[in-house]
Coordinates of C-alpha atoms and ligand atoms in Angstrom, one line a residue:
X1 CA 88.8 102.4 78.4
X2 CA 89.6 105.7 80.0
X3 CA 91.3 104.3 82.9
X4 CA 94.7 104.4 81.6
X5 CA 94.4 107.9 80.6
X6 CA 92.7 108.9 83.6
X7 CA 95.5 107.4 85.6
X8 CA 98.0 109.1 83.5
X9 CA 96.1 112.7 84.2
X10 CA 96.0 112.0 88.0
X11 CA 100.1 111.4 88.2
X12 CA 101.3 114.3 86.1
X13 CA 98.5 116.2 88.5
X14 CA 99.7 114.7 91.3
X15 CA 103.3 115.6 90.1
X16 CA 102.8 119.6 90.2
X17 CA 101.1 119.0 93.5
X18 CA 103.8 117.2 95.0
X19 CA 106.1 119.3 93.4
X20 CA 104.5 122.5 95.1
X21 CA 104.0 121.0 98.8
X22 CA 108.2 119.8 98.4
X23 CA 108.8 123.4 97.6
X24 CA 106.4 124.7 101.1
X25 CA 108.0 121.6 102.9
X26 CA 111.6 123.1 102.2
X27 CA 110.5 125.9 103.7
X28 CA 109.6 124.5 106.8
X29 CA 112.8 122.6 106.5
X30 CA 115.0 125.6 106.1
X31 CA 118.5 124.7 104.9
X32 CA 118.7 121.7 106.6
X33 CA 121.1 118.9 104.6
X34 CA 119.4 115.9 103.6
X35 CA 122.8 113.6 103.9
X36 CA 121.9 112.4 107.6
X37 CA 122.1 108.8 109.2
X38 CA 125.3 108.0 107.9
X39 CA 126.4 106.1 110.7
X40 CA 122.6 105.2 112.0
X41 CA 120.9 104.1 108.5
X42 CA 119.2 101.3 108.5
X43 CA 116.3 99.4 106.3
X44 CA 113.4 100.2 106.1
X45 CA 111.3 97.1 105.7
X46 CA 108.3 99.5 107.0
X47 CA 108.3 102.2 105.2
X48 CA 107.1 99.7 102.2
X49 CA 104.8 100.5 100.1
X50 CA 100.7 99.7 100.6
X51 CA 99.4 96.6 99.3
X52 CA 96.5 97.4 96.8
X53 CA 92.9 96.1 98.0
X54 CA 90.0 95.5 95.7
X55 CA 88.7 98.6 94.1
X56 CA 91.7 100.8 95.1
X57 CA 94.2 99.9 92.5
X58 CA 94.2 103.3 90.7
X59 CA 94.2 105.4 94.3
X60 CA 97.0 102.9 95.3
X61 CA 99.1 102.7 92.5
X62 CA 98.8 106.8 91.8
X63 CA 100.0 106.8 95.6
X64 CA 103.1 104.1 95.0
X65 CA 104.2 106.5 92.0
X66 CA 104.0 109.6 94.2
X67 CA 106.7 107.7 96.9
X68 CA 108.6 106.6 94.3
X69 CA 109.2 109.6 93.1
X70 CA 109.7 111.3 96.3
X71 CA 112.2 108.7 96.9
X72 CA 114.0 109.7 93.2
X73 CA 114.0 112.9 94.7
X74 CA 115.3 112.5 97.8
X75 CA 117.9 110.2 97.6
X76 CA 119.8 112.4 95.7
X77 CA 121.3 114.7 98.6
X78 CA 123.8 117.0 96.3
X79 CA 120.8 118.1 94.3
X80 CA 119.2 119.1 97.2
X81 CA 121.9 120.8 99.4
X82 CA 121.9 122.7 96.2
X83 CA 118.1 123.1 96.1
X84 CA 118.2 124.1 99.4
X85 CA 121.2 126.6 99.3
X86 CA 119.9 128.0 95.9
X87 CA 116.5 128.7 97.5
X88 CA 118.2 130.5 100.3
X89 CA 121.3 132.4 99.4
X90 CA 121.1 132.8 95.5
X91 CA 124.9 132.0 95.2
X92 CA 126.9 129.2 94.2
X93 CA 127.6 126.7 96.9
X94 CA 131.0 127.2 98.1
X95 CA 133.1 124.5 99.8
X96 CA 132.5 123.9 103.7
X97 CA 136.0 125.1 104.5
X98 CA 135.4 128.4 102.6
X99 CA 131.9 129.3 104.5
X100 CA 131.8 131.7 107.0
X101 CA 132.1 130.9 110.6
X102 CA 128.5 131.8 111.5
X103 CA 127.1 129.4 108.8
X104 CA 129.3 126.5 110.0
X105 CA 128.0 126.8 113.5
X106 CA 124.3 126.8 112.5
X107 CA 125.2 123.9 110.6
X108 CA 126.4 122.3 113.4
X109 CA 123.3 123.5 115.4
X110 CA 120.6 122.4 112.5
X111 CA 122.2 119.2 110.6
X112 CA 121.9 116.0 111.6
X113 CA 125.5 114.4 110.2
X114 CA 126.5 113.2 113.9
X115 CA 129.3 111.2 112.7
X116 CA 132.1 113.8 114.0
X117 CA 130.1 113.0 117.2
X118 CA 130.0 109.5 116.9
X119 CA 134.0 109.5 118.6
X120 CA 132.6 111.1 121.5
X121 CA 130.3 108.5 122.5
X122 CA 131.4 105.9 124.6
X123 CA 131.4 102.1 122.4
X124 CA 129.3 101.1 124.9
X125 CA 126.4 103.2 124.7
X126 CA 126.5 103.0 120.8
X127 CA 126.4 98.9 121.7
X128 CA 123.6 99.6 124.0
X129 CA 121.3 101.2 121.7
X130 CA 122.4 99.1 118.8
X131 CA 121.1 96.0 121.2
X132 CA 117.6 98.0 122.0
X133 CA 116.8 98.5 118.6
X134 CA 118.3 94.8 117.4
X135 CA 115.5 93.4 120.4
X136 CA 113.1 95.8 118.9
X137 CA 113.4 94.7 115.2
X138 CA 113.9 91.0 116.2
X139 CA 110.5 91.1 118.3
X140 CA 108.5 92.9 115.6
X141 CA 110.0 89.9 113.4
X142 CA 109.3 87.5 115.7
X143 CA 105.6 85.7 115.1
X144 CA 105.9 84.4 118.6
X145 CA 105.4 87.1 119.8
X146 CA 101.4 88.0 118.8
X147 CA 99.5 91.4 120.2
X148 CA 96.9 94.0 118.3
X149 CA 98.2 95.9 115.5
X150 CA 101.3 94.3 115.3
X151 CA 101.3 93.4 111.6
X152 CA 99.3 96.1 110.1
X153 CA 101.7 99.0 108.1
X154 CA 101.8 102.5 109.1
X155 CA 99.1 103.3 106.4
X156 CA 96.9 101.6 108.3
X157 CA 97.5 103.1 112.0
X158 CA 94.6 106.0 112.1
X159 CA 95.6 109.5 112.3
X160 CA 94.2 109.8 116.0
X161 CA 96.3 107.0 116.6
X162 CA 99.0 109.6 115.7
X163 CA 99.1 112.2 118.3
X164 CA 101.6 111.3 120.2
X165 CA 104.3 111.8 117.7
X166 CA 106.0 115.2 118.4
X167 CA 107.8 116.6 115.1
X168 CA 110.6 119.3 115.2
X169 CA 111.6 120.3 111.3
X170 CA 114.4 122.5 112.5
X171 CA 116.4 120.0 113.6
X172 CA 114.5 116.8 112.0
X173 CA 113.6 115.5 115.1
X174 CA 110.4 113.2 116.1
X175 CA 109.7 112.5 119.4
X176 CA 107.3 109.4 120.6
X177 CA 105.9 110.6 124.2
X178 CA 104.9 108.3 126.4
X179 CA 103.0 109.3 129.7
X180 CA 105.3 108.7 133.0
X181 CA 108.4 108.6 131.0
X182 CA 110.2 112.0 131.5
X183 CA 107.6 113.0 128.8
X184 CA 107.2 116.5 130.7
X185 CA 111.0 117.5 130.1
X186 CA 111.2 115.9 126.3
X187 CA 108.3 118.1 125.6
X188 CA 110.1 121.1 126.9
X189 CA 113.7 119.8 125.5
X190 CA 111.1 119.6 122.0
X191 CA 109.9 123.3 122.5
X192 CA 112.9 124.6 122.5
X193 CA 114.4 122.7 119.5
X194 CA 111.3 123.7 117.5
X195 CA 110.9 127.3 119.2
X196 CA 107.3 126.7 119.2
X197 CA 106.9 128.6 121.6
X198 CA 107.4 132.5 122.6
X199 CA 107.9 134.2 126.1
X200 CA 107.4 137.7 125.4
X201 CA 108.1 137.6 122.0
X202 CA 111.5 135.4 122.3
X203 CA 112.0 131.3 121.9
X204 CA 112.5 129.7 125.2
X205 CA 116.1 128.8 125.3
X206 CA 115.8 127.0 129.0
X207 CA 113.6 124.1 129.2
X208 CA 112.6 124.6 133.2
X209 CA 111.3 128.3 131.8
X210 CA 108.4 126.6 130.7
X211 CA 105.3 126.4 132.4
X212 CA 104.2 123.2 132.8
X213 CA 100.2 123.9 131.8
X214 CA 101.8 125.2 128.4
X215 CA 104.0 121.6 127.9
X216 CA 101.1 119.5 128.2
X217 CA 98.9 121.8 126.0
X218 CA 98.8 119.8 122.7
X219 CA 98.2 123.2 120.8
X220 CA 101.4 123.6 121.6
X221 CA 103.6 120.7 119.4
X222 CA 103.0 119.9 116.2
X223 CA 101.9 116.4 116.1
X224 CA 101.5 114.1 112.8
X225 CA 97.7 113.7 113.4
X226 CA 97.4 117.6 112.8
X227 CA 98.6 116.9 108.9
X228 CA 95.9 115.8 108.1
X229 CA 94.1 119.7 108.4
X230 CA 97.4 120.8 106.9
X231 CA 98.6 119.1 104.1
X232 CA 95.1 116.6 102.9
X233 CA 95.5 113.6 100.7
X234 CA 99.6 114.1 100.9
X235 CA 99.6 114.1 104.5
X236 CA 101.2 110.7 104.5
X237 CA 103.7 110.8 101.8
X238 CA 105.1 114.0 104.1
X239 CA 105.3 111.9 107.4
X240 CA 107.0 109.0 105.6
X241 CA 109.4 111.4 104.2
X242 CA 110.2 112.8 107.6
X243 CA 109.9 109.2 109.7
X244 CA 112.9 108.2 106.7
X245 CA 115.0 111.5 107.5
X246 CA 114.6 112.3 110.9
X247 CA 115.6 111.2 114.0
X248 CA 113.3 109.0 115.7
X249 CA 113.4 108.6 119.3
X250 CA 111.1 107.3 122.8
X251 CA 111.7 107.0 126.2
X252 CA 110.5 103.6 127.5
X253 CA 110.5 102.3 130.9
X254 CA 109.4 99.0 133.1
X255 CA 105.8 98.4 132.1
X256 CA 104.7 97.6 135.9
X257 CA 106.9 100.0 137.1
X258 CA 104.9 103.0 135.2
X259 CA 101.7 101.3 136.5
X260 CA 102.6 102.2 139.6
X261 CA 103.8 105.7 138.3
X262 CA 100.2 106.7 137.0
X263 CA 98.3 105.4 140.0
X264 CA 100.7 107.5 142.6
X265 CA 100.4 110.5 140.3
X266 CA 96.8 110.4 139.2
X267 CA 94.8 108.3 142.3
X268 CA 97.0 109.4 145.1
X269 CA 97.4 113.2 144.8
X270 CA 94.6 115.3 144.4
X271 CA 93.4 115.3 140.7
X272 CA 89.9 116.3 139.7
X273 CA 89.5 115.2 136.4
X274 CA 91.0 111.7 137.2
X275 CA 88.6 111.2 140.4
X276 CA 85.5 112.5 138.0
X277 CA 86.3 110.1 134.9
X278 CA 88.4 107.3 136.6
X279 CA 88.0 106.8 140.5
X280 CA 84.3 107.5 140.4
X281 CA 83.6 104.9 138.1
X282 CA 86.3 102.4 139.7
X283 CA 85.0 102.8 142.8
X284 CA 81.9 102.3 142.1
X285 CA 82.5 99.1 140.2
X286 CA 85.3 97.5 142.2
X287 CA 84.4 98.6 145.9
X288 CA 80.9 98.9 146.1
X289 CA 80.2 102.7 146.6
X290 CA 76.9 103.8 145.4
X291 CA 76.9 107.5 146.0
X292 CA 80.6 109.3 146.1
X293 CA 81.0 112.7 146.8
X294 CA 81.9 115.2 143.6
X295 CA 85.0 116.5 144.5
X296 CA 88.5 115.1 144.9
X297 CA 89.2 116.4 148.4
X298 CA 86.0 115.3 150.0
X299 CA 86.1 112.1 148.9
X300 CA 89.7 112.0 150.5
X301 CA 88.2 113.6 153.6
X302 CA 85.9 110.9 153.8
X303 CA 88.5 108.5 153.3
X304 CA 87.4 107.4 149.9
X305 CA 90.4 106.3 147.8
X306 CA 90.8 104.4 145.0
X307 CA 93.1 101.1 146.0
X308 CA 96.0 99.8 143.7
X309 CA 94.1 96.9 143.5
X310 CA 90.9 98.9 142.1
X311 CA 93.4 100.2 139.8
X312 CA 94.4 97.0 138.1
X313 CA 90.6 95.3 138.1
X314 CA 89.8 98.2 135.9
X315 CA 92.6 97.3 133.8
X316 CA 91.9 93.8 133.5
X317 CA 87.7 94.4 133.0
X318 CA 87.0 94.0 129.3
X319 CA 84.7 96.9 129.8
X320 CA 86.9 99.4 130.1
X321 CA 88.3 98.7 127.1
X322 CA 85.1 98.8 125.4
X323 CA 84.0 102.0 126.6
X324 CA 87.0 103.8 125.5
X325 CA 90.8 103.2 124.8
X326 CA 92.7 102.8 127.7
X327 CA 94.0 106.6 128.9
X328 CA 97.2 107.7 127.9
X329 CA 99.0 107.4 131.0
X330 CA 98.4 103.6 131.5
X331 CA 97.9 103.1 127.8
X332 CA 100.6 100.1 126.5
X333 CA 103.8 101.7 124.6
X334 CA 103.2 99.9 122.1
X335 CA 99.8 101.2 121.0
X336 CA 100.9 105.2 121.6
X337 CA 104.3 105.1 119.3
X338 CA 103.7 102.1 117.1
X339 CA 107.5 100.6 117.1
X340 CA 106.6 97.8 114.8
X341 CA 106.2 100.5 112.0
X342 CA 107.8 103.1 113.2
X343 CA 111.8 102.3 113.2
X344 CA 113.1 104.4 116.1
X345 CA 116.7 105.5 116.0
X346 CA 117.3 105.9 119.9
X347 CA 115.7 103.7 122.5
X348 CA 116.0 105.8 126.2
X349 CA 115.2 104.0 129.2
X350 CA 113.8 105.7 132.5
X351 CA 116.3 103.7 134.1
X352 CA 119.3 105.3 132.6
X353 CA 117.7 108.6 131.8
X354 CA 120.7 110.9 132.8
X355 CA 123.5 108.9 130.5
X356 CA 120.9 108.3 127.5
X357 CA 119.5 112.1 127.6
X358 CA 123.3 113.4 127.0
X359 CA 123.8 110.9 124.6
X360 CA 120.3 112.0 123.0
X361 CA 121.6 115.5 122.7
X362 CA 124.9 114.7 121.5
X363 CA 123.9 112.7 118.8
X364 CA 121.2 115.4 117.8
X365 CA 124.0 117.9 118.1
X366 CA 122.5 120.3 120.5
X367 CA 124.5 118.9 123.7
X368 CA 126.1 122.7 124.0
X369 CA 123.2 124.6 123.7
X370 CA 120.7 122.7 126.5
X371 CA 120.8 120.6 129.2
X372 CA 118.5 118.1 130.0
X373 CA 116.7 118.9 133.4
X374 CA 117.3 116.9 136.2
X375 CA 115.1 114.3 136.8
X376 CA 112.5 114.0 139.7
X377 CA 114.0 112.7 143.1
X378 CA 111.0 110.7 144.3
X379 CA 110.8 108.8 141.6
X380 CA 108.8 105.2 141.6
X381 CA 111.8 102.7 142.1
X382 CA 111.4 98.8 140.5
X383 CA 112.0 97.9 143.8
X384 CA 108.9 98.9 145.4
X385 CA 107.5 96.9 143.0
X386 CA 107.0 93.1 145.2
X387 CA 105.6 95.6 148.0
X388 CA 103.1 97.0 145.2
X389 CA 101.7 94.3 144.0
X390 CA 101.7 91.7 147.0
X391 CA 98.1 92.6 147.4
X392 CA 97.1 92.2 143.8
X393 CA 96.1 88.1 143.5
X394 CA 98.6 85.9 141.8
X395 CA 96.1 85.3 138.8
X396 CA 95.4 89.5 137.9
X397 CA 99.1 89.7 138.1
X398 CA 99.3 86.8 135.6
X399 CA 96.8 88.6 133.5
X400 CA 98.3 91.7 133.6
X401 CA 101.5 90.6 132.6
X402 CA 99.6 89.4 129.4
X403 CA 98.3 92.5 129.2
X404 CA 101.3 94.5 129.1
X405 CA 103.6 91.7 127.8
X406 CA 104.3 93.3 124.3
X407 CA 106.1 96.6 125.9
X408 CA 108.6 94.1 128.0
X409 CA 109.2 91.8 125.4
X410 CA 109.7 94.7 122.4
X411 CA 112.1 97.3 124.6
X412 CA 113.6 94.4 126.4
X413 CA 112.3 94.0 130.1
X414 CA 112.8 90.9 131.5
X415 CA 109.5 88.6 132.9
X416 CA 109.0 89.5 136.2
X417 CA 109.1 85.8 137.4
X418 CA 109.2 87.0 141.0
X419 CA 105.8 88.2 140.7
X420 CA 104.2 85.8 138.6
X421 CA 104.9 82.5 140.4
X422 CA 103.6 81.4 143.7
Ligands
NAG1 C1 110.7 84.3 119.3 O1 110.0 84.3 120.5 C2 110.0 83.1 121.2 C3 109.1 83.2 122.4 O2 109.4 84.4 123.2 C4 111.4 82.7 121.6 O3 111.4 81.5 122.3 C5 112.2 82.6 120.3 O4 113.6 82.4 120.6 C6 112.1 83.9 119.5 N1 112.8 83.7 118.2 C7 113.7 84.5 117.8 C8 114.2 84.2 116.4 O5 114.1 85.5 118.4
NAG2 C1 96.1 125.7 124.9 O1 96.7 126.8 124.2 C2 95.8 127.5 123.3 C3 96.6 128.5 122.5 O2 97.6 129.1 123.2 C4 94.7 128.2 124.2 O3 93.8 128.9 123.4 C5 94.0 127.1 125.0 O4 93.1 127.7 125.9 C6 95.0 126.3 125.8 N1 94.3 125.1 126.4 C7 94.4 124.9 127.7 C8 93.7 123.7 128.1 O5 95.1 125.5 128.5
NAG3 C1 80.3 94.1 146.6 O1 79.0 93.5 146.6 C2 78.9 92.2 146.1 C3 77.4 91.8 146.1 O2 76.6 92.8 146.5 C4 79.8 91.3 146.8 O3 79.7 90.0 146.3 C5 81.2 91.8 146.8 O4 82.0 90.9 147.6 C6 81.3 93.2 147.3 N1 82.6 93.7 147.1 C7 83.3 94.4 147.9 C8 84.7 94.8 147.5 O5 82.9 94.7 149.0
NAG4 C1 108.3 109.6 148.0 O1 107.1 108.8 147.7 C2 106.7 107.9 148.7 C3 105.6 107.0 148.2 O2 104.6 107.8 147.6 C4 106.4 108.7 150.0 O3 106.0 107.7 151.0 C5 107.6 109.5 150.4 O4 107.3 110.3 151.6 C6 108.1 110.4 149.3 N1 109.3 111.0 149.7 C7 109.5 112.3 149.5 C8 110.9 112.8 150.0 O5 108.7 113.1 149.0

């Protein structure tokens, strides 16, 4: 038989190529220090390895080798702060005390060793993400609980699938967006981390200097389903590397709360491209128009608007979902950042953006160098929400609830009994 042979070929292969894309990777990297998450590390029941399926055993078992060996590799951190510094200043490694001022401080700017930090932060916000992320893991755990996707690995989760995952290698930083979360200003707080991009030749330093058409432009960010194009068949092995060494974080807030923030922002202002691909349709469906004007501002003219209730028929239709994926913006947390596979280190809530964004940038270390912008004043507020929906019947509520019940059982939102009972 050839195969054992064959396999043996494939892994030393597979060894000078992994070998190679470590070397580009540390230079994407740059000198950051591999020794993070002392005080946030955790296990990793997700990041396990595939389980073979018929006919794959060579492809899977080739692949298991390659993350063990990555893991060999990585777990040592003094070879690698030695790696690292070698690659970049030819000279031995001297102490930390001994290093020059200017090093120190882009140390403290780059690395991701928060511990010194961990004094400044108040017990109680520590507590409060230690309980998000204990209701997080105890709800993925939980077999009660029962929604799509839920037990397949992060092998399995198509690359499309992973386009909302923002990644900064300068400061080993990946950022879940969701849509109606603050998501504008993490993007920009993410563009500046990453300097991805230039105003006149210069990294944006501010966040509000960015325009928004720019923060919304996915060119922009590097996003893990662009590995694919970059880095092929090892395209995985890389993101696991960085989901294990970076710092993982989403913003999260009431599920029927954000409802009602995508239907204000997208059905009642102006917006051409949601009247031509959502209230056309809708209105067609749910209120009996047959022929609808083709722009925005006639229709509104004319008094044609989509209602709230329109809004959530469409959600509840099984057709929708069968045409396409639900939109982004009303599109359940839990299918745009995957929680059950992914294990986030910071849980933020809409609902206590200010104190979680400084705690964000403390614990990421880059408190003194940005702020995070202040939020939007007229903000949808929970407690519009009984107005909101007391036009919506009893049994769509009900079935929306369903709907959406994953993203408040997983980032702990209580039942909203108020609007589910008679
Ligand atoms: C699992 O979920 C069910 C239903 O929500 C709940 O009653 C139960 O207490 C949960 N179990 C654990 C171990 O959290
Ligand atoms: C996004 O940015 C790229 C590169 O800067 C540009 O070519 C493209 O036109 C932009 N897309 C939109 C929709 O603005
Ligand atoms: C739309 O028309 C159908 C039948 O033509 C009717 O049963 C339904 O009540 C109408 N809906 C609305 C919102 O007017
Ligand atoms: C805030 O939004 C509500 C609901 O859309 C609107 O009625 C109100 O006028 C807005 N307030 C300000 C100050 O824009």
């Amino acid at each position: 038989m050839a195969k054992p042979r064959l396999f043996r070929v494939w892994l030393a292969l597979g060894s000078v190529l992994m070998i190679l894309l470590i070397i580009v990777y540390w230079d994407n990297v740059g000198t950051a220090h591999f020794y993070l998450h002392t005080s946030f590390s955790r296990p990793h029941p997700l990041g396990s390895l595939p389980t073979p399926r018929q006919g794959e055993e060579l492809e899977v078992a080739a692949d298991a080798e390659v993350d063990e060996f990555l893991d060999k590799l990585l777990s040592s951190g003094v070879k690698q702060s030695d790696l690292s510094r070698r690659k970049t200043e030819e000279q031995p490694p001297m102490p930390a005390s001994s290093r020059p001022a200017l090093s120190r401080q882009e140390e403290s700017v780059r690395g991701y060793d928060w511990s010194p930090h961990d004094s400044r932060q108040s017990p109680d916000q520590g507590q409060q993400q230690a309980e998000r992320r204990r209701v997080l893991r105890a709800s993925c755990a939980n077999a009660s609980l029962a929604f799509p996707t839920k037990e397949r690995t992060f092998d399995d989760i198509p690359n499309y699938e992973l386009n909302h995952l923002i990644v900064d290698d300068r400061h080993g930083v990946i950022y879940c967006y969701v849509p109606k979360v603050a998501c504008t200003n993490w993007k920009r707080v993410m563009i500046v981390l990453s300097e991805s991009l230039l105003d006149r030749g210069a990294p944006y330093r501010d966040p509000l200097d960015i325009p928004r058409e720019h923060v919304h432009n996915s060119s922009t960010h590097l996003t893990f389903n662009k590995f694919w194009r970059r880095y092929g068949k090892f395209s995985r092995h890389l993101m696991k590397i960085k989901l294990k060494k970076y710092t993982k974080f989403l913003f999260v807030r009431d599920p029927f709360v954000r409802l009602i923030s995508a239907f204000r922002s997208k059905f009642e202002l102006e917006n051409e491209e949601f009247y031509r691909k959502f209230a056309v349709p809708m209105l067609r469906l749910y209120a009996n128009h047959t022929s609808l004007p083709a722009s925005v501002s006639e229709a509104f003219s004319a008094g044609l608007r989509v209602s709230f209730a329109n809004f959530i028929q469409y959600l509840l239709d099984p057709h929708t979902e069968r045409l396409a994926p639900f939109n982004e913006h009303w599109r359940q947390v839990y299918r745009l950042c995957h929680p059950c596979q992914i294990d986030y280190d910071f849980v933020g809530k809409l609902e206590t953006l200010d104190e979680d964004a400084s705690q964000l940038l403390r614990l990421l270390r880059v408190d003194r160098r940005l702020h995070f912008p202040p939020s939007y004043r007229n903000r949808t507020a929970s407690s519009w929400e009984e107005d909101w929906f007391s036009k919506i019947p009893l049994a769509w509520r009900q079935q929306l609830y369903k709907l959406y019940e994953a993203d408040f059982v997983l980032f702990g939102y209580p039942k909203p009994e108020n609007l589910l009972q008679d």
